[in-house]
Each structure stands twice: as structure tokens, then as C-alpha cells.
PDB file of C-alpha atoms and ligand atoms in Angstrom:
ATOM      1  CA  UNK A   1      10.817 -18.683  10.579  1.00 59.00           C
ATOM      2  CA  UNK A   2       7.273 -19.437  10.948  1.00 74.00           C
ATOM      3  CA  UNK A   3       4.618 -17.014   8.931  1.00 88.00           C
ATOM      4  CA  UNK A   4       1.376 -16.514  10.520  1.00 94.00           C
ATOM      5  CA  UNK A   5      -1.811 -17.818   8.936  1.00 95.00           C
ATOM      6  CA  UNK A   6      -2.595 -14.412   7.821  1.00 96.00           C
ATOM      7  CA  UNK A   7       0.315 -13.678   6.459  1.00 96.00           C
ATOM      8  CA  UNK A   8       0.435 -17.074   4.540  1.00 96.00           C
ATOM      9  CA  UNK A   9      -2.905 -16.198   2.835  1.00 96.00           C
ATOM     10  CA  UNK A  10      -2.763 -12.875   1.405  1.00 97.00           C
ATOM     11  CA  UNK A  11       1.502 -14.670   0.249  1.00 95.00           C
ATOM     12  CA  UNK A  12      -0.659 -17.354  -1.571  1.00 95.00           C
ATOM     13  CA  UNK A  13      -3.483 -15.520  -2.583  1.00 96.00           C
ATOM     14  CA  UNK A  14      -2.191 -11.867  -2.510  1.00 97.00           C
ATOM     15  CA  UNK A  15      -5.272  -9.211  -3.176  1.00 97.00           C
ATOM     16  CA  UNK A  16      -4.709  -6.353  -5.917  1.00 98.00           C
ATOM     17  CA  UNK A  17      -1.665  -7.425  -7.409  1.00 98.00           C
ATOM     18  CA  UNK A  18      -1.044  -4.990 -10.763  1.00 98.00           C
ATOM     19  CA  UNK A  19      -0.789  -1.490 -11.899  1.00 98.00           C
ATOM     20  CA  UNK A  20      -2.787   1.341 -12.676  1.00 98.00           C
ATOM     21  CA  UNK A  21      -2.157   3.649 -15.433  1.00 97.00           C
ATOM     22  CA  UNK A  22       0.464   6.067 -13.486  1.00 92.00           C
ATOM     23  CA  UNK A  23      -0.962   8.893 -16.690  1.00 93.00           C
ATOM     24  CA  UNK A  24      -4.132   8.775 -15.111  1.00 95.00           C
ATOM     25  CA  UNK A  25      -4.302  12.381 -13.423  1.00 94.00           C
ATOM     26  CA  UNK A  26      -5.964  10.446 -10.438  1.00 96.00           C
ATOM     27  CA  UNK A  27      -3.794   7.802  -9.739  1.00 98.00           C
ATOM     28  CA  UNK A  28      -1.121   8.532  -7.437  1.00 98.00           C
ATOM     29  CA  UNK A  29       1.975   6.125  -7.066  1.00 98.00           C
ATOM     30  CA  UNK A  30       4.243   4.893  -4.149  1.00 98.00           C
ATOM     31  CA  UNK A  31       7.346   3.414  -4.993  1.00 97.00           C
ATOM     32  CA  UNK A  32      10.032   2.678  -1.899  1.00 98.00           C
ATOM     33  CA  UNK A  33      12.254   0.542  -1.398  1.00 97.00           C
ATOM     34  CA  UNK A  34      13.674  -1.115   2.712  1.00 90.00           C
ATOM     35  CA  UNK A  35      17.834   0.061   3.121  1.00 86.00           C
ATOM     36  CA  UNK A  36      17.157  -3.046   5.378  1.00 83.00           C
ATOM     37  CA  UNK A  37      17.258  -5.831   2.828  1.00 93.00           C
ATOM     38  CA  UNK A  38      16.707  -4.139  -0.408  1.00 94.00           C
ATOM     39  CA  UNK A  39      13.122  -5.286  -1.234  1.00 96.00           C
ATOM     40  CA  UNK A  40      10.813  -2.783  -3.026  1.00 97.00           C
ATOM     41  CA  UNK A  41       7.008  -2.030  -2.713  1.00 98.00           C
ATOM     42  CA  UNK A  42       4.335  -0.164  -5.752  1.00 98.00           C
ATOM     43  CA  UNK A  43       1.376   1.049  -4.881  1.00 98.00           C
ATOM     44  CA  UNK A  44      -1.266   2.684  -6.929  1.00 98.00           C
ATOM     45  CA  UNK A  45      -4.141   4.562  -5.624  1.00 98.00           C
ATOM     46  CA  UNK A  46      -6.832   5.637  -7.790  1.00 98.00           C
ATOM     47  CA  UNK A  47      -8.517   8.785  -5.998  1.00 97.00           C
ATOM     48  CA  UNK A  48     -12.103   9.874  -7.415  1.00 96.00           C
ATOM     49  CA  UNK A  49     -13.410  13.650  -6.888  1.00 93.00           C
ATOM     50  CA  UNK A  50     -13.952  13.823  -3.393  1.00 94.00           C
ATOM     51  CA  UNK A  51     -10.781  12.232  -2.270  1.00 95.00           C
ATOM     52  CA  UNK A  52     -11.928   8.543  -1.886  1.00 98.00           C
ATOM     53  CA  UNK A  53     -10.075   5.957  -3.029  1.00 98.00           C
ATOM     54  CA  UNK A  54     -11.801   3.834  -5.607  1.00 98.00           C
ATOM     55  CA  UNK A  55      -9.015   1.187  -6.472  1.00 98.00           C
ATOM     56  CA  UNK A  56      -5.493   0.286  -5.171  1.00 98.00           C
ATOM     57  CA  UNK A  57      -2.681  -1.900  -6.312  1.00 98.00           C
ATOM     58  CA  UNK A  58       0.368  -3.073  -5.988  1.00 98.00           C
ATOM     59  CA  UNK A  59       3.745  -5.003  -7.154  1.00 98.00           C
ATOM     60  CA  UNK A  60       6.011  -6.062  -4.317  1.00 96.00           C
ATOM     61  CA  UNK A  61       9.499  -7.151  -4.996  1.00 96.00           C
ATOM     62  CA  UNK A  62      10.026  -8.553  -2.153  1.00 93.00           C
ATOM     63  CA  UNK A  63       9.428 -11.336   1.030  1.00 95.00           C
ATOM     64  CA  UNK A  64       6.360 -13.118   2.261  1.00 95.00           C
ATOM     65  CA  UNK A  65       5.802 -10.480   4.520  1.00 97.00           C
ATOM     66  CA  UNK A  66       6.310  -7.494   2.774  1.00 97.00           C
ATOM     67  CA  UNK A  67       3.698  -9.128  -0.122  1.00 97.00           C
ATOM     68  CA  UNK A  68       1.235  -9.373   2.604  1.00 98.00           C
ATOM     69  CA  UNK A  69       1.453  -5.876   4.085  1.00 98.00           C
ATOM     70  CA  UNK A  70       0.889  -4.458   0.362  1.00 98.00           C
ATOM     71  CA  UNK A  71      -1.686  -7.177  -0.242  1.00 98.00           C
ATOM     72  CA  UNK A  72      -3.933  -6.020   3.308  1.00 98.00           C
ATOM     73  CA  UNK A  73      -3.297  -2.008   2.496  1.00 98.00           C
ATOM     74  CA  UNK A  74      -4.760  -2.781  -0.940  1.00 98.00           C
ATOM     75  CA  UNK A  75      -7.676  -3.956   0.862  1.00 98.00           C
ATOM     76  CA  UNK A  76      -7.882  -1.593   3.744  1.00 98.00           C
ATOM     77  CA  UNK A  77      -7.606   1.177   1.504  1.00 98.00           C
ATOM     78  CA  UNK A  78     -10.318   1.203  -0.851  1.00 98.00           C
ATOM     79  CA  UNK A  79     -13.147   3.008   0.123  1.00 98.00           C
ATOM     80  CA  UNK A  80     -11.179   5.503   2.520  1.00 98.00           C
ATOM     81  CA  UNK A  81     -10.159   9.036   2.115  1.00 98.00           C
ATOM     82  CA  UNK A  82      -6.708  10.011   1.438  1.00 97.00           C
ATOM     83  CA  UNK A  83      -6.278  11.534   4.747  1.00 97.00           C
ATOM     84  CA  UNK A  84      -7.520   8.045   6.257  1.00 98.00           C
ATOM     85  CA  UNK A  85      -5.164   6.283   4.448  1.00 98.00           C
ATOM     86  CA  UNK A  86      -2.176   8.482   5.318  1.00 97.00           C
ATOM     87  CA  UNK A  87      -3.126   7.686   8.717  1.00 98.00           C
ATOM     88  CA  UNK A  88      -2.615   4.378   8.604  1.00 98.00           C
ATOM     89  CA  UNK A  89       0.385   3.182  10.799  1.00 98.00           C
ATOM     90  CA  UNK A  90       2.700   0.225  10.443  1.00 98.00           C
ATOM     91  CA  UNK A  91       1.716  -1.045  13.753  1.00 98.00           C
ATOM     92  CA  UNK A  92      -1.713  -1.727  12.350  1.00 98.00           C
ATOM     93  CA  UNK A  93      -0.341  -3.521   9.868  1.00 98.00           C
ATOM     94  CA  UNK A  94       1.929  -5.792  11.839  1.00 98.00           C
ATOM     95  CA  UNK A  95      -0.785  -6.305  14.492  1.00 98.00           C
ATOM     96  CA  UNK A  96      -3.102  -7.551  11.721  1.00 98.00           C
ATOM     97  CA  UNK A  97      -0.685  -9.784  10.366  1.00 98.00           C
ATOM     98  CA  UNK A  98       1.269 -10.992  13.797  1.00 97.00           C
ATOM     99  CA  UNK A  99       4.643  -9.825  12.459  1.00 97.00           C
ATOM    100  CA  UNK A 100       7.660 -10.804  14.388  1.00 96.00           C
ATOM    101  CA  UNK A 101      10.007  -7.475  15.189  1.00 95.00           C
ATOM    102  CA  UNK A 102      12.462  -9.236  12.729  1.00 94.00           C
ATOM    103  CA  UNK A 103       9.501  -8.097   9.959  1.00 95.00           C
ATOM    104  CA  UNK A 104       8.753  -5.321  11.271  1.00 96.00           C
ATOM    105  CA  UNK A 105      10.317  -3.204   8.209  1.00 95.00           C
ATOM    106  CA  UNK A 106       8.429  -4.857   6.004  1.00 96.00           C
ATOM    107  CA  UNK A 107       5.435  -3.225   7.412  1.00 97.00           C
ATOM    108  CA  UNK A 108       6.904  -0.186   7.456  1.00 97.00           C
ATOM    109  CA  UNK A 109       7.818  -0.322   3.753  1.00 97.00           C
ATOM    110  CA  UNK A 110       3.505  -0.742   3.252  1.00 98.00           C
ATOM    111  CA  UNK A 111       2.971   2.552   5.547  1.00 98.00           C
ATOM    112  CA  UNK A 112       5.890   4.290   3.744  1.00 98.00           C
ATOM    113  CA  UNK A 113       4.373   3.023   0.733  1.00 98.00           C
ATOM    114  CA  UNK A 114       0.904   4.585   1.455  1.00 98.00           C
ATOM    115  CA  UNK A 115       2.322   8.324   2.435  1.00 98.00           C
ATOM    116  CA  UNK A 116       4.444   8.022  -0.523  1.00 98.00           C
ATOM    117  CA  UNK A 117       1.303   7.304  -2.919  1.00 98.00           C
ATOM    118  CA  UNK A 118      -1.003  10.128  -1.161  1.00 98.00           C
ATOM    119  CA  UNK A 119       1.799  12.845  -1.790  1.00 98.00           C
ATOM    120  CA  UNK A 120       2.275  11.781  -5.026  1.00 97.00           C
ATOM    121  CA  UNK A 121      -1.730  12.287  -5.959  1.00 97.00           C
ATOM    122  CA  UNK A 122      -1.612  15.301  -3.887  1.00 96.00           C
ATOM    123  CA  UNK A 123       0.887  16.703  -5.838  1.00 96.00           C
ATOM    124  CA  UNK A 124      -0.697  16.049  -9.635  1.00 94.00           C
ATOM    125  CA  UNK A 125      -4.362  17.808  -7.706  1.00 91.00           C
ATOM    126  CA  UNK A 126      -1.561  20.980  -7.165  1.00 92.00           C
ATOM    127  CA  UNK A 127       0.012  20.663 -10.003  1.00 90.00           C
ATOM    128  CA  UNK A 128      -4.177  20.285 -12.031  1.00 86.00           C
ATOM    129  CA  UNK A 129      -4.920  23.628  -9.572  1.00 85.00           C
ATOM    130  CA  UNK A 130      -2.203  25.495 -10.298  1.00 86.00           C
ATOM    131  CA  UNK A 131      -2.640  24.815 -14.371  1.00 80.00           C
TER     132      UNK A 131
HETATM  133 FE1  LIG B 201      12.683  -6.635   3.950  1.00 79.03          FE
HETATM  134 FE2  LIG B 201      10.530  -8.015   4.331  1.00 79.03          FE
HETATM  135  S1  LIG B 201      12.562  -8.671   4.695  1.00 79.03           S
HETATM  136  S2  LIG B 201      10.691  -6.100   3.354  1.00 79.03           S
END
């Protein structure tokens, strides 16, 4: 199956690959896996004071396409609020990167990714509120 240039680029050159330091109170981590075909996806969002995130990585266990739909939310993310980014939808990400239906999940792993990251920093600001 043919990747599209896109696609191909952030594989070979993939943006924001790494960790953050998950004891950081604000850095919030995604971890989630596709039933589909058993690849995984981290992502690490590193939220300042008024809810903007300042850095994002990732670590993607997975194929070509699922590397690039971490590698373009890494990108997309930084400088947006967390509400922004929990906004973002899977069908962005597979229009950006021309994904056949066939890869479809592997977008959806990158939005799943994102929501999964945002409740985990939402719940460490409840848990810093609540102290
Ligand atoms: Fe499953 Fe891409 S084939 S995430």
C-alpha cells in the first residue's frame, strides 16, 4: 500500500519523538493502544498555567501511519489550549495526511490519544485543587 507524501515525511522524519517527565504535575499522559492491530500510541502534554500547551511528545509503537498521526498532533498541539486540543477529531488528522479507510484507526488511536492525555492533566489540576 502506497503512503502519501505526508505521511512518508513525518515516518522519516517524525516531529517530537520522546517523553516528558510523567512526575511533572503539568504533564499529562495518553497511553492507548488500537484492538484493531495491537499498535500503541504515548503522548505527553506539558500544560503551563493558563491551560496552553507548551510541549508535546510522543512514542508510537506502531505503523507508518499511526507514527505520523502522533508525529502531526505533536505539532498541531503546541500552542493550543486543552479544550482546543480535545477538540481535535480524527478526520482532521486523516484529511491532513490522505489516509486510506484501511488507516483510518490509526488516526483514531492519535485523537484517542489526545482526550486520553487532556483527562489525564485534568485530573492531577483536581487532584492539586482538591489537596
Ligand atoms: Fe493499527 Fe496503524 S495499523 S495503528
Amino acid at each position: 500500500m502506497a503512503y502519501s507524501d505526508k505521511v512518508l515525511d513525518h515516518y522519516e522524519n517524525p516531529r517530537n519523538v520522546g517523553s516528558l517527565d510523567k512526575n511533572d504535575p503539568q504533564v499529562g499522559t495518553g497511553m492507548v493502544g488500537a484492538p484493531a492491530c495491537g499498535d500503541v500510541m504515548k503522548l505527553m502534554i506539558k500544560v503551563n498555567d493558563s491551560g496552553i500547551i507548551e510541549d508535546a511528545k510522543f512514542k508510537t509503537y506502531g505503523c507508518g501511519s499511526a507514527i505520523a498521526s502522533s508525529s502531526l498532533v505533536t505539532e498541531w498541539l503546541k500552542g493550543r489550549t486543552i479544550e482546543e486540543a480535545y477538540a481535535i477529531k480524527n478526520s482532521e488528522i486523516a484529511e491532513e495526511l490522505a489516509l486510506p479507510p484501511v488507516k483510518i484507526h490509526c488516526s483514531v488511536l492519535a485523537e484517542d490519544a489526545i482526550k486520553a492525555a487532556v483527562a489525564d492533566i485534568k485530573a492531577k489540576q483536581a487532584a492539586k485543587e482538591n489537596a
